[in-house]
Every structure is written in structure tokens, then in C-alpha cells.
PDB file of C-alpha atoms in Angstrom:
ATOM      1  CA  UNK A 129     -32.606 -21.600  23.375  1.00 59.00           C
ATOM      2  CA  UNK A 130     -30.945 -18.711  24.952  1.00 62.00           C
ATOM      3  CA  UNK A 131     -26.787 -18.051  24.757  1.00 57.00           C
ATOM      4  CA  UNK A 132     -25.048 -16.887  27.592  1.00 57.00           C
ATOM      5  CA  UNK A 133     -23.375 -14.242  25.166  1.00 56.00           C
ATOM      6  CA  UNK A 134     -20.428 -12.894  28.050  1.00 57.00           C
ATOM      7  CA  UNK A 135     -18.724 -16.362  28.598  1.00 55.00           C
ATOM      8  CA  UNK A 136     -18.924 -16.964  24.987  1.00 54.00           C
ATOM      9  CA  UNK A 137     -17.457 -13.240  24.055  1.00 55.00           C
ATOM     10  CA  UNK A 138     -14.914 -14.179  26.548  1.00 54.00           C
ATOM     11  CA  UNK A 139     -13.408 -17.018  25.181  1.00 57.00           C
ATOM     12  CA  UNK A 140     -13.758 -16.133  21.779  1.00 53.00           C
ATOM     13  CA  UNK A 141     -11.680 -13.165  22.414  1.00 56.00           C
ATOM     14  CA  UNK A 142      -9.476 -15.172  24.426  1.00 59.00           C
ATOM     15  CA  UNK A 143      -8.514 -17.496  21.205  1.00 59.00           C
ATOM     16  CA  UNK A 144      -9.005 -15.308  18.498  1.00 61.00           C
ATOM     17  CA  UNK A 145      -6.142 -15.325  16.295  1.00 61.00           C
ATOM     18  CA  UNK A 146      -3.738 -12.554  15.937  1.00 67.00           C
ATOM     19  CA  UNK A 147      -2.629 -11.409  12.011  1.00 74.00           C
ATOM     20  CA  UNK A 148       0.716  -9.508  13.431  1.00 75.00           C
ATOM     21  CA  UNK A 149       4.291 -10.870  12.824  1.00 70.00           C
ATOM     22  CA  UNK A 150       6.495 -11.534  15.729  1.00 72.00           C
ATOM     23  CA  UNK A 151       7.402  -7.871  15.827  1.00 72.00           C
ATOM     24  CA  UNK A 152       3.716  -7.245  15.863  1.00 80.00           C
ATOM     25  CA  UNK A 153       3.758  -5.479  12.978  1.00 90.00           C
ATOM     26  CA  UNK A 154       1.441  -6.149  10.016  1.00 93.00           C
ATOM     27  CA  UNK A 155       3.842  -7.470   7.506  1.00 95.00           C
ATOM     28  CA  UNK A 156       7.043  -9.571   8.027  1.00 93.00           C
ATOM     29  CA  UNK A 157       8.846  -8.021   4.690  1.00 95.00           C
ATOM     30  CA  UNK A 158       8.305  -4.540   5.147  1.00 96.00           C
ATOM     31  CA  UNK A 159      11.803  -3.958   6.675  1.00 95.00           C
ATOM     32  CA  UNK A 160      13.645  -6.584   3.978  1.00 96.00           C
ATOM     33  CA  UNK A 161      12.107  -4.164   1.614  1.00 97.00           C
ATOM     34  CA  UNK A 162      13.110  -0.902   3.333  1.00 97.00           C
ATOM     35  CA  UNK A 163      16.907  -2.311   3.313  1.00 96.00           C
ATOM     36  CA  UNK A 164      16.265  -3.365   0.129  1.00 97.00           C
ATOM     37  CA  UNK A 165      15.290  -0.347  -1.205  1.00 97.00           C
ATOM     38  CA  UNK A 166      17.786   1.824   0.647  1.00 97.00           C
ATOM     39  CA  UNK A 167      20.937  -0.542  -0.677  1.00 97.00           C
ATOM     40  CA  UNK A 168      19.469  -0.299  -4.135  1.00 96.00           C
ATOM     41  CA  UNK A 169      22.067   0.989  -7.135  1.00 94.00           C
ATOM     42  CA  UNK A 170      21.343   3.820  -7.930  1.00 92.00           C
ATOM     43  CA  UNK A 171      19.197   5.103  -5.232  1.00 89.00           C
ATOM     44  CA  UNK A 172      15.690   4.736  -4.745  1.00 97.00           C
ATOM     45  CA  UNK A 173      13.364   6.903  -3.155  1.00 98.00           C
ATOM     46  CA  UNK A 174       9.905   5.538  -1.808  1.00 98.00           C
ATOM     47  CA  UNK A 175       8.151   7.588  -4.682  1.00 98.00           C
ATOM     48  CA  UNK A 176      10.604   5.983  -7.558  1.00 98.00           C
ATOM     49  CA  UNK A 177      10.081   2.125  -6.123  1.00 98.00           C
ATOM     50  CA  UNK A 178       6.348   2.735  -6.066  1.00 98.00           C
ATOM     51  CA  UNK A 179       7.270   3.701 -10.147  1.00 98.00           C
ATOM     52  CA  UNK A 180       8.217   0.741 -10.652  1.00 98.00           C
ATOM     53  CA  UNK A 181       5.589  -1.443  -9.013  1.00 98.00           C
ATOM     54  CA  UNK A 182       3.057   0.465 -10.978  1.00 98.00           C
ATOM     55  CA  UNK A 183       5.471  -0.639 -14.075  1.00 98.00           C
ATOM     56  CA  UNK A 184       4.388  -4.326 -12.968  1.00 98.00           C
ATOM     57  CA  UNK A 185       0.897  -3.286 -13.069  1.00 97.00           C
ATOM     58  CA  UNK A 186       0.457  -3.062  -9.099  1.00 98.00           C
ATOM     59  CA  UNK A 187      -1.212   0.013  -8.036  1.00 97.00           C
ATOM     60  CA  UNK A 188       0.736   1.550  -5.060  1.00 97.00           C
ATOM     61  CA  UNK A 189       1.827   4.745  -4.297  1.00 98.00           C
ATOM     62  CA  UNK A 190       4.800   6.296  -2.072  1.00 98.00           C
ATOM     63  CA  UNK A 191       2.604   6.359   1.107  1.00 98.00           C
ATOM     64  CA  UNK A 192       1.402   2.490   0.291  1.00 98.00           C
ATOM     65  CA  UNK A 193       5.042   1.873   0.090  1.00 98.00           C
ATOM     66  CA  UNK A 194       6.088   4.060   3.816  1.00 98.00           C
ATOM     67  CA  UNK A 195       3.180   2.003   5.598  1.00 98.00           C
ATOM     68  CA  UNK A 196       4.827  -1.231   3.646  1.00 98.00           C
ATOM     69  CA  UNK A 197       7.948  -0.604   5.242  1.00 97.00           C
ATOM     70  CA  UNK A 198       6.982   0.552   8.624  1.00 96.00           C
ATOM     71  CA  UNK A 199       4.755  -2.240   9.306  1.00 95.00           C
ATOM     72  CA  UNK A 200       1.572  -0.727   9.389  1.00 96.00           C
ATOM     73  CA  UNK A 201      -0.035  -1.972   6.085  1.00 96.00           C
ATOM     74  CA  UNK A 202      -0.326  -5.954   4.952  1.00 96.00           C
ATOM     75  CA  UNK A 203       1.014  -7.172   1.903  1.00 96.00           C
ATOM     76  CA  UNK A 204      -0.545  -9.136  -1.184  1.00 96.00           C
ATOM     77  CA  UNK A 205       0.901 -12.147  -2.440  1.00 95.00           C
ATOM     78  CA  UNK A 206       0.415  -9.981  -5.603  1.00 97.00           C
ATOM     79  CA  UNK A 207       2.768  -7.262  -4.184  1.00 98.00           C
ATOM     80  CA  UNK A 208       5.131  -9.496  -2.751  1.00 97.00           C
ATOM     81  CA  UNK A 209       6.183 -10.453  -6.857  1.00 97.00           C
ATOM     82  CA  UNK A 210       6.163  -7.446  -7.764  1.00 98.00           C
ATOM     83  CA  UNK A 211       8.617  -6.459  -5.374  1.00 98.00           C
ATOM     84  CA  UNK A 212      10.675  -9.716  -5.938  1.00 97.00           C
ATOM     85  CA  UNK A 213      10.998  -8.912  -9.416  1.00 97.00           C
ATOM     86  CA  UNK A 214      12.244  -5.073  -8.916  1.00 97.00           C
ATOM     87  CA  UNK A 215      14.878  -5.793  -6.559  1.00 97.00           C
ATOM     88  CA  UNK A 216      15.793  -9.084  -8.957  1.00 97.00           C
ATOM     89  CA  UNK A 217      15.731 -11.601  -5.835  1.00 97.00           C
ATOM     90  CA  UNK A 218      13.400 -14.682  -4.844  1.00 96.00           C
ATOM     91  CA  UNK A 219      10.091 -14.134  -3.331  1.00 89.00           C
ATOM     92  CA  UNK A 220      10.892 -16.593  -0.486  1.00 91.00           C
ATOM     93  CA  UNK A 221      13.858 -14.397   0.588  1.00 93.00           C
ATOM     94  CA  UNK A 222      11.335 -11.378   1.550  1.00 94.00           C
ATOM     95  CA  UNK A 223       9.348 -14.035   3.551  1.00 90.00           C
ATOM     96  CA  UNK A 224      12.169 -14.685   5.753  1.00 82.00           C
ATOM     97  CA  UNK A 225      11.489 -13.232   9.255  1.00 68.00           C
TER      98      UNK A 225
END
């Protein structure tokens, strides 16, 4: 049995499922964390927040945290509680797009 490999390419393409937000950016909490981090008391660089998710055991650094906040990177579940528990707020509320 032989596939016709084109139509098949076609359509798969054509309903392949896209993992971007409705900003199209990788992430839909990376800019609830930027304005997070940028309100925080007393003020928190990307390099100090990153600190304090390695606290939690999470292993990210300040340019894990930049590509968090621009949109470029995903986030983990595991990431996402970590960062709930920093700024002191529910997990849900960085979920919110």
C-alpha cells in the first residue's frame, strides 16, 4: 500500500495545533510576572527573582527569567509555583490571560 504523502503533509499541517497564547507568544504569564516583578517591594532585578526561584529549588537563571517574561520560553507547571509562592499570590492569578 502506497501513501500519497503531499495531500497527507497538507492537511496535517493544515490542523496541526498551535502551542502559542493569543499574543502568540509562548507563555501566557510571562508579562503578569514581568509586572509582577517590576511592582515588587523592594525592587527586584531579573538576576535577584531568579535567586529566589533557585531558593524553591527551581533551577533558572536571569536569562531563563528575560525569555519568561518576553514570551519566548514556556513555562513548567513546576515554575509556575515557584513563582506563585515568591510574589505571595495564587497560581491561578498568573494563568489569567
Amino acid at each position: 500500500m502506497q501513501v500519497k504523502l503531499s495531500n497527507t503533509k497538507c492537511q496535517f499541517e493544515k490542523n496541526m495545533f498551535k502551542n502559542k497564547s493569543s499574543n502568540n507568544t509562548n507563555n501566557i504569564c510571562g508579562k503578569k510576572i514581568y509586572e509582577l516583578r517590576i511592582n515588587y517591594t523592594p525592587k527586584l532585578s531579573q538576576r535577584k527573582f531568579a535567586e529566589l526561584v533557585q531558593l524553591l529549588g527551581v533551577d533558572l537563571d536571569k536569562n531563563a527569567i528575560q525569555r519568561i517574561e518576553s514570551g519566548q520560553r514556556f513555562v513548567t507547571d513546576i515554575e509556575i509555583v515557584a513563582f506563585s509562592k515568591v510574589f505571595n499570590v495564587d497560581f491561578d492569578s498568573l494563568l489569567s490571560d
